[in-house]
Short mmCIF file of C-alpha atoms in Angstrom, two decimals:
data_model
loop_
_atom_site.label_atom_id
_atom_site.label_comp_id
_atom_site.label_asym_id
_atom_site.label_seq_id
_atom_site.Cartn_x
_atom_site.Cartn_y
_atom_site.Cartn_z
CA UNK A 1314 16.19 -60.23 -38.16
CA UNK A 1315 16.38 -56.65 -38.30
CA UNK A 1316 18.48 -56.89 -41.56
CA UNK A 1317 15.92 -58.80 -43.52
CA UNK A 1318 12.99 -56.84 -42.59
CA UNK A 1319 14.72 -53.83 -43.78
CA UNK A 1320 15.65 -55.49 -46.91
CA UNK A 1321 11.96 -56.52 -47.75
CA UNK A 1322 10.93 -53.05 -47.00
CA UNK A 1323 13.30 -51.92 -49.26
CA UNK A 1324 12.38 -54.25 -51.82
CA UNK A 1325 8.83 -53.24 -51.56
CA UNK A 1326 10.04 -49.62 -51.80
CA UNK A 1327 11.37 -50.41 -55.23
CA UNK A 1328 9.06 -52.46 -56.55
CA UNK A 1329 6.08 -50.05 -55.65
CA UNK A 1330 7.65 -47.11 -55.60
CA UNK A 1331 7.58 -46.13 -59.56
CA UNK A 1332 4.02 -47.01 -59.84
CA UNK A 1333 1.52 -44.69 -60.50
CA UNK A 1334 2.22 -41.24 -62.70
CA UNK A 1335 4.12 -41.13 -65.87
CA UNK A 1336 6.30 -37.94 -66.18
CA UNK A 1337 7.08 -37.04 -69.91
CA UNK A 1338 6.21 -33.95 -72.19
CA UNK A 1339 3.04 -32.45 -71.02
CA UNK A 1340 2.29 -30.46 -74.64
CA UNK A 1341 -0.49 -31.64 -77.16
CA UNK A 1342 0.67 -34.89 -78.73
CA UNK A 1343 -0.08 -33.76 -82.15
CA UNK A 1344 2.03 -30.62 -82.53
CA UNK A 1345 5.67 -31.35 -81.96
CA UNK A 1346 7.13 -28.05 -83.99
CA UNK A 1347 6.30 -24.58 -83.80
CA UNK A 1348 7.43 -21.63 -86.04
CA UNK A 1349 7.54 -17.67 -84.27
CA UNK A 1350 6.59 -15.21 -87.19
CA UNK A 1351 7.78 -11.78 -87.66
CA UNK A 1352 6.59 -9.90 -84.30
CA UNK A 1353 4.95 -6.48 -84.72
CA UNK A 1354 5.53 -3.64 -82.48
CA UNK A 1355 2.99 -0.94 -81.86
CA UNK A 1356 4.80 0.99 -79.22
CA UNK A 1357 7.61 3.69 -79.28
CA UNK A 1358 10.34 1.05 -77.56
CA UNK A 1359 12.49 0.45 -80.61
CA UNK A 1360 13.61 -3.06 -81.17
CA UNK A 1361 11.31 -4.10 -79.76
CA UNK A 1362 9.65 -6.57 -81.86
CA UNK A 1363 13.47 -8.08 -82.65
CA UNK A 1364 13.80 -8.80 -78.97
CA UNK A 1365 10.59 -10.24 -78.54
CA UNK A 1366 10.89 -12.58 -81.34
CA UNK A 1367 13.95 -13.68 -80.37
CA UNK A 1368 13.05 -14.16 -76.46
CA UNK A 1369 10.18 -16.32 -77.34
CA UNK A 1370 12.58 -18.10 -79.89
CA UNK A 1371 14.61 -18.64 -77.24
CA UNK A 1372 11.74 -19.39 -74.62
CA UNK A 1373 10.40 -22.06 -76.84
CA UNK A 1374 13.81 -23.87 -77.38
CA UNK A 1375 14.91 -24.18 -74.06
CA UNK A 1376 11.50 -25.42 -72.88
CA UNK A 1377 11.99 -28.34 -74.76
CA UNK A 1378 8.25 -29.44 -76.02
CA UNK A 1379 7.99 -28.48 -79.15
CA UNK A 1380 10.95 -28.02 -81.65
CA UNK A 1381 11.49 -24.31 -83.18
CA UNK A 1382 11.71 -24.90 -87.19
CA UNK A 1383 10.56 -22.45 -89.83
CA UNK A 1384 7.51 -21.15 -90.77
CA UNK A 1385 6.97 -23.49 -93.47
CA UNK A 1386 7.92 -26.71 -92.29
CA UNK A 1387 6.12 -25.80 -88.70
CA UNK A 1388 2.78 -27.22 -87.03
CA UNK A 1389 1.93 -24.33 -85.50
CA UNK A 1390 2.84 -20.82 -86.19
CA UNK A 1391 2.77 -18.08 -82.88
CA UNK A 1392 2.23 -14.48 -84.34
CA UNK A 1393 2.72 -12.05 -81.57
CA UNK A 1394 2.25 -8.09 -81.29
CA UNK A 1395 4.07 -5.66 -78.75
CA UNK A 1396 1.06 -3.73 -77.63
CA UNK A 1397 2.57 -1.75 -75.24
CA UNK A 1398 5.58 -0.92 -73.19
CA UNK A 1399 6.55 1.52 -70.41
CA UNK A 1400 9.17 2.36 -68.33
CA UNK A 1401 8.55 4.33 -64.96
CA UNK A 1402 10.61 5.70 -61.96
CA UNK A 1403 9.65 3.75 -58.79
CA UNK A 1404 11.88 4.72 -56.23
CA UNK A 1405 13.25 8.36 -55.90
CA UNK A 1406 16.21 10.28 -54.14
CA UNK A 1407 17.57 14.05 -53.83
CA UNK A 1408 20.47 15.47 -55.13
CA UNK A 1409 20.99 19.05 -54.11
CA UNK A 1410 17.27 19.32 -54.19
CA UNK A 1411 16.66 17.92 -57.43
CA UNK A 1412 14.51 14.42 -57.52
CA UNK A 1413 16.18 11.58 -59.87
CA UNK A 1414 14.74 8.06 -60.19
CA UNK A 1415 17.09 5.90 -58.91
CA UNK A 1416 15.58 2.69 -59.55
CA UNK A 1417 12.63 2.01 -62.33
CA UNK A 1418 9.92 -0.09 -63.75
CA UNK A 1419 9.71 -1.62 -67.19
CA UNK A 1420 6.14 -3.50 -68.46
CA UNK A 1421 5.09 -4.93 -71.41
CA UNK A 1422 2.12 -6.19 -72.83
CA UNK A 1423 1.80 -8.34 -75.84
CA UNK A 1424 -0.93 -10.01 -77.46
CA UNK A 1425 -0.42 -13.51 -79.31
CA UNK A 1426 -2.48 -16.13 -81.35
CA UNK A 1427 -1.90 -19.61 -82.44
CA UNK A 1428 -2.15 -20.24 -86.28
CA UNK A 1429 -2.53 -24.31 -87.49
CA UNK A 1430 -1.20 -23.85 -90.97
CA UNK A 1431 -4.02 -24.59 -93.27
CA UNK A 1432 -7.03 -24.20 -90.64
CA UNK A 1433 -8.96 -21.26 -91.08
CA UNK A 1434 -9.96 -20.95 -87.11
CA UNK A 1435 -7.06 -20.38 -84.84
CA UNK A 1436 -5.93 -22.46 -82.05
CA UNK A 1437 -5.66 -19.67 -79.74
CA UNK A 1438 -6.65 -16.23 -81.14
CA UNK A 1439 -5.76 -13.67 -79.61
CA UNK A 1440 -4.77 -13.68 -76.13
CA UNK A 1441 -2.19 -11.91 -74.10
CA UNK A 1442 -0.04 -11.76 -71.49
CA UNK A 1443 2.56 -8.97 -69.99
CA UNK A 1444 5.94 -9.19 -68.16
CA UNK A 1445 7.43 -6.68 -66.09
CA UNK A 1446 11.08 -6.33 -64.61
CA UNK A 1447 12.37 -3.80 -62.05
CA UNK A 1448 16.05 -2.09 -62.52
CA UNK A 1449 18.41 0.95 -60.47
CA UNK A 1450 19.93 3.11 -62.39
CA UNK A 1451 24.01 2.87 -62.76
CA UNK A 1452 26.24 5.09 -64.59
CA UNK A 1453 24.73 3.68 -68.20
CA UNK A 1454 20.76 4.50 -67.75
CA UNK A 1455 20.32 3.83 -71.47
CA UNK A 1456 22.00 0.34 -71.12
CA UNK A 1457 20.03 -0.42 -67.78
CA UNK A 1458 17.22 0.42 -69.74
CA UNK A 1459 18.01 -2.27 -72.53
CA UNK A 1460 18.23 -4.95 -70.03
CA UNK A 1461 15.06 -3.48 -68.38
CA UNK A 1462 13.00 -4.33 -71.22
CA UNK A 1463 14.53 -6.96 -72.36
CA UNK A 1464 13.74 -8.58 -68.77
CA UNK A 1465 10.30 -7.68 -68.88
CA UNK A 1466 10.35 -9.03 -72.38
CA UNK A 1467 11.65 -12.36 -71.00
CA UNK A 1468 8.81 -12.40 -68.35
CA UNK A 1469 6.19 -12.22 -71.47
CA UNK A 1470 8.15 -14.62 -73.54
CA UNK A 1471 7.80 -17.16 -70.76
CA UNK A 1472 4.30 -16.61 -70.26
CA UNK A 1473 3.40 -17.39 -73.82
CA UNK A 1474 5.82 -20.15 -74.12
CA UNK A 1475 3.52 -22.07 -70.75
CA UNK A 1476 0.55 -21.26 -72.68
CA UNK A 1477 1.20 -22.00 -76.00
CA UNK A 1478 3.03 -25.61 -74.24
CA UNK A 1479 0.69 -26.28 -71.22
CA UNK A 1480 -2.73 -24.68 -72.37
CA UNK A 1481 -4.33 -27.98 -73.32
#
């Protein structure tokens, strides 16, 4: 008895269970490709505007809802500008009296709009975001600070990706 009540629960379990939401791409059904144009950078951080192209490249593809093509053969087109970024010392220690930063703080903002090829009125104009990343200094400060940014970088990347993808 026991044995067939459990096997109509499970039944009912199966035939109810998948009822209800339907999980699938959650981007507007109308774009399915997006192009990233040449990034600008407006700060002293050099490469910048390489990295950040290439991290929001990157962002889109493995995201998964839209495909990255080129600019001409895209539906959308992000144009993006590094607006600013910093790096700070956040944590301190003495050596024979002598402060060094032993662990810092990178930020960036950048500010991003959404071009429909053809339409003279963006889809999103002009909106931004910012990432941030915290690092400690090894032996190779200049190479910590690479990855620094490029973190922080990430962070932003990611943030524009979601919008660009889930802002509808």
């Amino acid at each position: 008895m026991k044995s067939v009540f459990a096997c109509c629960v499970a039944a009912a379990a199966l035939l109810f269970g998948g009822c209800g939401y339907d999980l699938g791409p959650i981007g507007h059904p109308q774009l399915k490709t997006v192009a990233v144009a040449p990034v600008i950078n407006e700060t002293l951080s050099y490469n910048a505007a390489a990295q950040m192209r290439a991290l929001i490249c990157e962002c889109f593809t493995t995201d998964g809802t839209m495909k990255l093509v080129s600019l001409s053969k895209a539906d959308c087109i992000v144009y993006a500008r590094v607006t600013r970024a910093t790096l700070t010392g956040s944590n301190w220690s003495t050596n024979n009296d002598q402060y060094q930063a032993n662990e810092w703080n990178c930020s960036v903002e950048v500010k991003y709009s959404v071009i429909l090829p053809g339409r003279g009125k963006p889809l999103v104009a002009d909106a931004g975001t910012s990432g941030s990343s915290t690092f400690s200094a090894g032996p190779d400060i200049e190479g910590s600070r690479i990855n620094g940014m490029r973190q922080a970088m990430y962070d932003a990347a990611k943030n524009i990706v979601a919008n660009v993808t889930e802002a509808w």
